[in-house]
Coordinates of C-alpha atoms in Angstrom, one line a residue:
M245 CA 75.3 11.4 41.6
D246 CA 73.8 9.7 38.6
P247 CA 70.6 8.0 39.5
L248 CA 70.8 4.2 39.3
S249 CA 67.4 4.2 37.9
S250 CA 63.7 4.7 39.1
C251 CA 62.9 1.1 38.5
S252 CA 60.0 1.7 35.9
I253 CA 61.1 -0.2 33.1
Q254 CA 59.6 -3.9 32.3
P255 CA 61.0 -6.3 29.9
A256 CA 57.9 -5.5 27.5
D257 CA 59.1 -1.8 27.5
R258 CA 63.0 -2.2 27.1
E259 CA 64.7 -5.6 26.2
N260 CA 68.3 -4.7 27.3
L261 CA 70.7 -6.8 25.2
P262 CA 72.9 -8.6 27.6
L263 CA 76.6 -9.0 26.9
R264 CA 78.4 -12.4 28.0
E265 CA 81.3 -12.1 30.4
S266 CA 82.8 -15.7 30.4
S267 CA 85.8 -16.9 32.2
K268 CA 86.2 -14.1 34.4
S269 CA 87.3 -13.1 37.8
L270 CA 86.4 -9.9 39.9
E271 CA 89.1 -7.8 41.4
N272 CA 88.3 -4.3 42.7
G273 CA 85.1 -4.1 40.6
Y274 CA 86.7 -4.8 37.3
V275 CA 86.2 -7.6 35.1
Y276 CA 89.0 -9.6 33.3
I277 CA 88.8 -12.1 30.6
N278 CA 91.2 -15.0 30.9
A279 CA 91.4 -16.3 27.6
G280 CA 92.3 -15.2 24.0
K281 CA 92.4 -11.4 23.0
S282 CA 90.0 -10.2 25.4
T283 CA 90.1 -6.4 24.5
L284 CA 89.7 -4.4 21.3
R285 CA 92.9 -2.5 23.1
E286 CA 95.1 -5.5 22.9
H287 CA 93.8 -6.8 19.5
A288 CA 94.6 -3.1 18.0
M289 CA 98.1 -3.1 19.5
E290 CA 99.0 -6.2 17.2
Q291 CA 97.5 -4.8 13.9
E292 CA 99.5 -2.5 11.5
A293 CA 98.8 1.2 12.4
R294 CA 96.8 3.1 9.7
P295 CA 94.4 5.8 9.7
C296 CA 90.8 5.2 10.7
S297 CA 88.1 5.4 8.0
S298 CA 85.3 7.7 8.7
T299 CA 83.1 6.1 6.2
V300 CA 81.6 2.6 5.8
S301 CA 83.1 0.7 2.5
I302 CA 80.9 -1.4 0.8
A303 CA 83.8 -3.4 -0.6
T304 CA 84.9 -4.2 3.0
A305 CA 81.8 -5.1 4.1
E306 CA 81.4 -7.7 1.3
Q307 CA 84.8 -9.0 2.0
W308 CA 83.8 -9.4 5.6
E309 CA 80.8 -11.4 4.5
R310 CA 82.5 -13.7 2.3
E311 CA 84.9 -14.6 5.2
L312 CA 82.6 -15.0 7.5
L313 CA 80.2 -17.3 5.5
E314 CA 83.1 -19.4 4.2
D315 CA 83.0 -21.2 7.8
P316 CA 80.3 -23.8 7.8
K317 CA 79.5 -22.9 11.2
N318 CA 78.5 -19.3 10.6
R319 CA 76.3 -20.7 8.1
L320 CA 74.7 -22.9 10.6
A321 CA 74.4 -20.0 13.0
L322 CA 73.0 -18.0 10.2
S323 CA 70.2 -20.4 9.7
A324 CA 69.5 -20.8 13.4
L325 CA 69.9 -17.1 14.7
S326 CA 68.0 -15.6 11.9
A327 CA 64.8 -17.8 12.1
H328 CA 64.4 -18.1 15.9
D329 CA 65.0 -15.8 19.1
P330 CA 68.8 -15.7 19.7
K331 CA 68.2 -16.1 23.6
A332 CA 66.2 -19.3 22.9
I333 CA 68.9 -20.6 20.5
L334 CA 71.9 -19.6 23.0
T335 CA 70.3 -20.7 26.0
Q336 CA 72.8 -23.2 28.2
R337 CA 70.9 -26.2 29.2
S338 CA 73.6 -27.1 32.1
T339 CA 72.6 -23.6 33.5
V340 CA 68.8 -24.3 33.4
I341 CA 69.2 -27.5 35.1
A342 CA 71.7 -26.1 37.8
D343 CA 69.4 -23.0 39.0
T344 CA 66.6 -25.0 40.7
Q345 CA 64.0 -23.8 43.2
N346 CA 65.9 -25.4 46.1
F347 CA 67.0 -23.7 48.9
N348 CA 68.5 -24.4 52.5
T349 CA 67.7 -20.8 53.7
K350 CA 64.1 -19.9 53.3
I351 CA 61.9 -17.7 55.1
A352 CA 58.9 -19.5 56.7
F353 CA 56.0 -17.3 55.2
E354 CA 56.6 -15.6 52.0
G355 CA 53.3 -14.1 51.6
A356 CA 50.7 -15.0 48.8
P357 CA 49.1 -14.6 46.2
I358 CA 51.8 -13.9 43.5
T359 CA 51.2 -10.5 42.3
N360 CA 50.8 -9.0 38.7
Q361 CA 51.8 -5.3 38.1
K362 CA 50.4 -5.9 34.6
S363 CA 51.3 -3.1 32.0
S364 CA 52.7 -0.7 34.3
G365 CA 56.0 0.3 35.8
R366 CA 54.9 -0.1 39.5
C367 CA 57.3 -3.0 40.3
W368 CA 58.7 -0.8 43.4
L369 CA 55.0 -0.6 44.7
F370 CA 54.5 -4.2 44.4
A371 CA 57.8 -5.4 45.8
A372 CA 57.3 -2.7 48.9
T373 CA 53.7 -4.0 49.5
N374 CA 54.8 -7.6 49.2
V375 CA 57.4 -6.9 52.1
F376 CA 54.8 -5.1 53.9
R377 CA 51.9 -7.8 53.4
V378 CA 54.3 -10.4 55.1
A379 CA 53.9 -8.3 58.5
V380 CA 50.1 -7.7 58.0
M381 CA 49.6 -11.4 57.3
R382 CA 51.4 -12.6 60.4
T383 CA 49.7 -9.9 62.5
Y384 CA 46.0 -10.9 61.2
N385 CA 46.7 -14.5 60.6
L386 CA 46.1 -14.2 57.0
K387 CA 46.5 -17.2 54.4
E388 CA 46.5 -14.7 51.2
F389 CA 46.6 -10.9 51.2
E390 CA 47.4 -7.9 49.0
L391 CA 47.8 -4.4 49.9
S392 CA 46.5 -1.8 47.6
Q393 CA 49.3 -0.7 44.9
A394 CA 46.9 1.3 43.3
Y395 CA 46.2 3.4 46.4
L396 CA 49.9 4.2 46.6
F397 CA 50.2 4.7 43.2
F398 CA 47.4 7.4 43.1
W399 CA 49.3 9.5 45.6
D400 CA 52.6 8.9 44.4
K401 CA 51.3 10.3 41.0
L402 CA 49.9 13.5 42.7
E403 CA 52.9 14.2 44.9
K404 CA 55.1 13.8 41.7
A405 CA 53.1 16.7 40.0
N406 CA 53.8 18.9 42.9
Y407 CA 57.2 18.0 43.2
F408 CA 57.9 18.5 39.7
L409 CA 56.1 22.1 39.9
E410 CA 58.4 22.7 42.8
N411 CA 61.3 21.9 41.0
I412 CA 60.4 24.1 38.3
L413 CA 59.9 26.9 40.7
D414 CA 63.4 26.3 42.1
T415 CA 64.9 26.4 39.0
R416 CA 63.0 29.3 37.1
D417 CA 66.5 31.1 36.7
E418 CA 68.0 28.2 34.7
D419 CA 68.0 28.4 30.8
L420 CA 65.3 26.5 29.4
D421 CA 67.7 24.2 27.6
A422 CA 69.8 23.6 30.6
R423 CA 70.6 20.1 31.4
L424 CA 68.9 20.2 34.6
I425 CA 65.7 21.5 33.3
Q426 CA 65.6 19.2 30.2
T427 CA 66.0 16.2 32.5
L428 CA 63.1 17.4 34.8
L429 CA 60.7 18.1 31.6
A430 CA 61.9 14.4 30.4
D431 CA 59.9 12.4 32.8
P432 CA 57.9 14.4 35.5
V433 CA 56.1 11.7 36.7
S434 CA 57.4 8.4 35.8
D435 CA 55.6 5.1 37.2
G436 CA 59.1 4.1 38.8
G437 CA 60.4 5.1 42.3
Q438 CA 62.7 4.3 45.1
W439 CA 62.3 3.1 48.7
D440 CA 62.5 6.5 50.4
M441 CA 59.5 7.3 48.2
I442 CA 57.4 4.5 49.4
A443 CA 58.6 5.6 53.0
N444 CA 57.2 9.0 52.3
L445 CA 54.0 7.6 51.0
V446 CA 53.0 5.4 53.9
E447 CA 54.0 8.0 56.2
K448 CA 51.8 10.5 54.8
Y449 CA 48.9 8.4 53.5
G450 CA 49.2 5.1 55.0
L451 CA 48.2 1.5 53.5
V452 CA 44.9 -0.1 52.9
P453 CA 43.7 -3.4 51.6
Q454 CA 43.5 -4.1 47.9
S455 CA 40.0 -5.0 48.3
L456 CA 39.2 -1.3 49.5
Y457 CA 40.9 0.2 46.4
P458 CA 41.5 -2.5 43.9
D459 CA 43.3 -1.8 40.4
S460 CA 41.4 0.2 38.0
F461 CA 42.1 -0.4 34.2
N462 CA 44.5 2.6 34.0
A463 CA 46.3 1.3 37.2
M464 CA 47.1 -1.9 35.2
N465 CA 47.6 0.2 31.9
S466 CA 49.1 3.3 33.1
G467 CA 50.4 4.5 29.6
V468 CA 47.7 6.8 28.9
L469 CA 47.7 8.3 32.3
V470 CA 51.3 9.0 32.4
S471 CA 51.3 10.5 28.9
L472 CA 48.2 12.8 29.7
I473 CA 49.9 14.1 32.9
T474 CA 53.2 14.7 31.4
T475 CA 51.9 16.5 28.8
K476 CA 49.7 18.8 31.1
L477 CA 52.7 19.2 33.3
R478 CA 55.2 20.4 30.6
E479 CA 52.7 22.8 29.6
N480 CA 52.3 24.0 33.1
A481 CA 56.0 24.4 33.5
L482 CA 56.5 26.7 30.4
E483 CA 53.7 28.9 32.1
L484 CA 55.2 28.7 35.5
R485 CA 58.6 29.8 34.1
H486 CA 57.2 32.6 32.3
L487 CA 54.8 33.9 35.1
A488 CA 57.7 33.7 37.5
S489 CA 60.1 35.6 35.2
Q490 CA 57.7 38.4 35.6
S491 CA 57.3 38.4 39.3
P492 CA 59.8 39.6 41.8
D493 CA 58.6 36.8 44.3
P494 CA 57.1 33.8 42.5
R495 CA 56.2 31.9 45.6
A496 CA 54.3 34.8 47.1
S497 CA 52.1 35.4 44.0
L498 CA 51.9 32.0 42.1
G499 CA 49.9 30.1 44.9
S500 CA 46.7 30.1 43.2
V501 CA 48.1 29.3 39.6
K502 CA 49.8 26.4 40.9
E503 CA 47.1 25.2 43.0
K504 CA 44.8 25.4 39.7
M505 CA 47.3 23.1 37.9
M506 CA 47.4 20.8 40.7
Q507 CA 43.6 20.7 40.6
D508 CA 43.7 19.5 37.1
I509 CA 46.1 16.9 37.7
H510 CA 43.9 15.6 40.5
R511 CA 41.1 15.4 38.4
I512 CA 42.6 13.3 35.9
L513 CA 43.9 10.8 38.5
V514 CA 40.3 10.7 40.0
L515 CA 38.9 10.1 36.8
L516 CA 41.3 7.4 35.7
L517 CA 41.9 5.6 38.9
G518 CA 38.8 6.7 41.1
P519 CA 38.6 8.2 44.2
P520 CA 41.0 6.8 47.0
P521 CA 40.1 6.4 50.4
N522 CA 40.8 9.6 52.8
P523 CA 44.0 8.8 54.6
K524 CA 42.5 10.0 57.9
E525 CA 39.0 8.4 57.9
K526 CA 38.1 5.1 59.0
V527 CA 37.3 2.6 56.6
T528 CA 35.5 -1.2 57.0
W529 CA 37.8 -4.1 56.2
E530 CA 36.0 -7.5 56.0
Y531 CA 38.2 -10.4 56.1
Y532 CA 38.5 -14.3 56.8
D533 CA 41.6 -15.4 58.9
K534 CA 43.4 -19.0 58.0
E535 CA 40.8 -20.7 60.2
E536 CA 38.1 -19.3 57.7
K537 CA 37.0 -17.0 60.8
F538 CA 35.3 -13.9 59.9
H539 CA 36.6 -10.4 60.8
E540 CA 35.7 -6.8 60.5
L541 CA 38.0 -4.0 61.1
R542 CA 37.3 -0.3 61.1
I543 CA 40.5 1.6 60.9
S544 CA 42.1 4.6 58.8
P545 CA 44.6 3.9 56.1
L546 CA 47.2 6.0 58.4
D547 CA 46.3 3.9 61.6
F548 CA 46.5 0.6 59.5
A549 CA 50.0 1.5 58.6
A550 CA 51.0 2.5 61.9
E551 CA 49.9 -1.0 63.0
L552 CA 53.4 -2.0 61.4
H553 CA 55.1 0.0 64.2
S554 CA 52.8 -1.8 67.0
N555 CA 54.5 -4.1 69.5
D556 CA 52.4 -7.1 68.4
S557 CA 53.7 -6.7 64.7
I558 CA 57.6 -5.9 65.5
K559 CA 57.3 -9.0 67.8
A560 CA 55.5 -10.8 64.8
N561 CA 58.3 -9.8 62.6
G562 CA 61.4 -10.8 64.5
G563 CA 62.1 -7.5 66.5
T564 CA 62.0 -5.6 62.9
D565 CA 60.1 -2.5 62.6
I566 CA 59.8 -2.0 58.9
H567 CA 59.5 1.6 59.0
R568 CA 63.3 1.6 59.9
L569 CA 64.4 -0.2 57.0
F570 CA 67.1 1.9 54.9
S571 CA 68.8 1.3 51.4
L572 CA 72.2 -0.1 50.8
V573 CA 73.4 0.1 47.6
N574 CA 76.4 -1.3 45.2
D575 CA 77.8 1.4 42.9
P576 CA 81.3 0.7 42.2
R577 CA 81.8 4.0 40.7
N578 CA 81.7 5.4 44.2
L579 CA 83.8 5.0 47.5
Y580 CA 82.2 2.5 49.8
G581 CA 81.2 3.4 53.1
R582 CA 79.8 6.7 51.7
L583 CA 76.2 8.0 51.9
L584 CA 74.8 9.0 48.3
R585 CA 72.0 11.0 47.3
V586 CA 70.3 11.7 44.0
D587 CA 69.7 15.4 43.3
R588 CA 65.9 15.9 43.0
L589 CA 64.9 12.6 43.0
G590 CA 61.9 12.3 45.1
N591 CA 58.0 12.5 45.2
V592 CA 57.1 14.3 48.5
T593 CA 58.2 17.7 48.9
G594 CA 59.7 18.3 52.5
M595 CA 60.2 14.5 53.5
R596 CA 62.8 11.9 53.1
K597 CA 65.1 12.5 50.2
T598 CA 66.4 9.6 48.1
T599 CA 69.3 8.3 49.7
Y600 CA 71.8 5.1 49.5
V601 CA 74.7 3.7 51.9
N602 CA 77.2 2.7 49.3
V603 CA 78.6 -0.7 50.4
D604 CA 80.6 -3.7 48.7
M605 CA 78.4 -6.7 47.5
T606 CA 79.6 -9.0 50.3
T607 CA 78.4 -6.6 53.0
M608 CA 74.9 -6.4 51.3
K609 CA 74.8 -10.0 50.7
N610 CA 75.8 -10.8 54.2
A611 CA 72.9 -8.3 55.4
C612 CA 70.5 -10.0 53.2
I613 CA 71.5 -13.6 54.4
A614 CA 71.1 -12.4 57.9
M615 CA 67.7 -10.9 57.3
L616 CA 66.4 -14.2 55.5
R617 CA 67.8 -16.3 58.5
H618 CA 65.5 -14.2 60.9
D619 CA 62.5 -14.9 58.7
L620 CA 62.2 -11.5 56.8
P621 CA 61.8 -10.6 53.2
I622 CA 64.0 -8.3 51.2
F623 CA 63.3 -5.6 48.9
F624 CA 66.1 -5.0 46.2
G625 CA 66.4 -3.5 43.0
C626 CA 68.4 -4.8 39.9
D627 CA 68.8 -4.6 35.9
V628 CA 66.2 -7.5 35.5
G629 CA 66.8 -7.7 31.3
K630 CA 70.3 -8.8 31.5
F631 CA 70.9 -12.6 31.1
S632 CA 67.2 -13.5 32.2
A633 CA 64.3 -15.4 30.7
K634 CA 60.8 -14.3 31.8
S635 CA 59.6 -18.0 31.0
S636 CA 61.9 -20.0 33.0
G637 CA 62.5 -17.2 35.6
I638 CA 66.3 -17.9 35.6
M639 CA 68.6 -15.1 36.0
D640 CA 72.3 -16.2 35.4
P641 CA 75.2 -14.6 33.4
D642 CA 75.8 -18.1 32.0
L643 CA 72.1 -18.5 30.8
I644 CA 72.6 -17.2 27.2
D645 CA 76.1 -17.6 25.6
Y646 CA 76.2 -14.6 23.1
E647 CA 79.9 -15.3 23.0
L648 CA 79.4 -19.0 21.2
G649 CA 76.5 -17.3 19.0
F650 CA 78.5 -14.2 17.7
N651 CA 82.1 -14.9 18.5
V652 CA 82.6 -11.4 20.4
R653 CA 84.0 -11.1 23.9
L654 CA 82.9 -8.4 25.7
G655 CA 83.7 -7.7 29.4
L656 CA 82.7 -4.5 30.7
S657 CA 83.0 -4.3 34.6
K658 CA 79.7 -3.4 36.8
A659 CA 81.5 0.1 37.2
Q660 CA 82.1 0.5 33.3
R661 CA 78.5 -0.8 32.5
L662 CA 76.9 1.9 34.8
E663 CA 79.4 4.8 33.3
A664 CA 78.6 3.7 29.5
K665 CA 74.7 3.5 30.3
E666 CA 74.6 0.1 29.4
S667 CA 73.2 -1.0 32.7
A668 CA 71.0 0.6 35.3
M669 CA 68.4 -0.5 38.0
T670 CA 65.3 -1.4 35.9
H671 CA 63.2 -3.5 38.5
A672 CA 62.4 -4.2 41.9
M673 CA 61.5 -7.5 43.4
V674 CA 61.8 -9.3 46.9
L675 CA 64.3 -12.0 48.1
T676 CA 62.8 -14.7 50.1
A677 CA 65.4 -17.6 50.2
V678 CA 69.0 -18.4 49.7
H679 CA 70.9 -21.4 49.1
V680 CA 74.1 -21.4 51.2
I681 CA 77.2 -23.8 50.6
D682 CA 80.2 -23.4 52.8
D683 CA 79.1 -20.1 53.8
K684 CA 78.6 -18.8 50.5
P685 CA 75.5 -17.9 48.7
V686 CA 75.0 -20.1 45.5
R687 CA 71.4 -18.8 44.2
W688 CA 68.6 -16.7 45.6
R689 CA 65.2 -17.2 45.3
V690 CA 62.7 -14.2 44.0
Q691 CA 59.2 -13.2 44.3
N692 CA 58.4 -11.2 41.0
S693 CA 55.3 -9.3 40.4
W694 CA 54.7 -10.3 36.8
G695 CA 51.9 -12.7 37.8
D696 CA 52.0 -16.6 37.9
A697 CA 52.5 -17.5 34.3
A698 CA 56.0 -15.9 34.5
G699 CA 58.9 -18.1 35.9
S700 CA 58.0 -20.8 38.1
K701 CA 54.5 -19.9 39.0
G702 CA 55.7 -16.4 39.6
W703 CA 58.9 -17.4 41.2
F704 CA 62.4 -16.6 39.5
V705 CA 65.8 -17.8 40.8
M706 CA 69.0 -15.8 40.7
S707 CA 72.7 -17.0 40.5
D708 CA 74.9 -15.5 42.9
R709 CA 77.1 -14.5 40.2
W710 CA 74.3 -12.7 38.6
M711 CA 73.6 -10.8 41.9
D712 CA 77.2 -9.7 42.0
E713 CA 76.9 -8.2 38.3
F714 CA 73.0 -6.8 38.2
V715 CA 71.8 -6.2 41.7
Y716 CA 72.2 -2.6 42.7
Q717 CA 70.2 -2.2 45.9
A718 CA 68.9 -4.1 49.0
V719 CA 66.5 -2.7 51.7
V720 CA 67.7 -3.9 55.2
D721 CA 67.2 -3.7 58.8
P722 CA 70.1 -1.4 60.6
Q723 CA 70.2 -4.4 63.2
F724 CA 71.7 -6.7 60.5
V725 CA 74.6 -4.3 59.4
S726 CA 77.6 -3.4 61.5
Q727 CA 77.7 -0.1 63.4
E728 CA 80.1 1.1 61.0
I729 CA 77.5 0.9 58.3
R730 CA 74.9 2.6 60.4
D731 CA 77.3 5.4 61.1
V732 CA 77.3 6.2 57.2
L733 CA 73.7 7.2 57.8
K734 CA 75.1 10.1 59.7
Q735 CA 77.3 11.4 57.0
E736 CA 76.8 14.6 54.6
P737 CA 75.5 12.8 51.5
K738 CA 77.5 12.9 48.1
M739 CA 75.3 14.4 45.4

């Protein structure tokens, strides 16, 4: 299965060009345009058949330009669109008014403060720790709190380096220019990740408060770190492949070589991020609770994470053990009710693999609503660059009217967008509320990790139709889905 993504791309890194889909109805995962000639196929059927030109004609382009600018509306559009951000010009005021931060179903305790991943692709780590911290804050009676995203970031980078080198050894017999090898070499240690990868990190390394391992400059600005480690790992990959080709049993003979490679990566990480706490050694956490009462706790990162398994923590979270959460995904390219897995997407060798239960959007949304009604936040993954505005925090297919501005009709379905690489899961955030009318969701409240200057003091709002089109994943508690969905986890996954 092609990966939906690793949630590592930010709007500053890749500004997706959204395509408007208006007057549409959804049926079996496909989009239909109701008015006018909705597809090039229909248009072509009405045109005179003639050979396709293989070149661009200057004369034809001049004719198109004359025809375009004969219309005064197009001249007005030229003046406006060429001098300003098209998104700002084409933003629909009615949509901005409709998408309010008012919700009739909202968790009582959303967690604070609003976090900021800065210039890094750590959205998945921020979204996950924003979910985890709600349980911690309830357990320790805290007003504000952050878990250390940098702590997980450090160990994730080290584990991904090892995972990459293991993949290189596993695929040593493949040609260097094979698609698989080139895919591995393309992005050995990206900032992005998936829920199962978070679960692996927490199980192996635990959690620590941010005050005990705060962000360094290179955690907040990860470009140099990623570039340096990527360059070194590509060099290591070529060396490993060469040495493996000369050895009858590479794993038995190249242990010291690989260990030296890993030591180099560890050195880079320590010098750029700082030495992290030992997962098994106790650290001292000092904090004030909501009543300004001072507390001191001596505990290891592993034991701190294990507290989320405790009876008190589970009780505080309405009977939910956050370590049991799993991913629902909506990928209409594949059959619903199937377990999907992305081959060689992971971080910790020998632990959980990246898997999803593929469901329709109604099933996913019903599970999310049930969790919110039980006072639980939800980690979710989406294509954040589509029909969204960072300044207002609005995500809605009706927000930006590209059809009005450019007189083009585009109607790819969700499945087609995935197939054509027009959409992918680029960002992870947290759901904390939903507005429901007549048992149907209308809009959703979203906690982002872009700081409090984005959106409404850091909060975004997502229309339900945007959720249908651009949300791909929600991480849920098994108790909020049917037995039929839980049984999918027992299937042999489709790769």
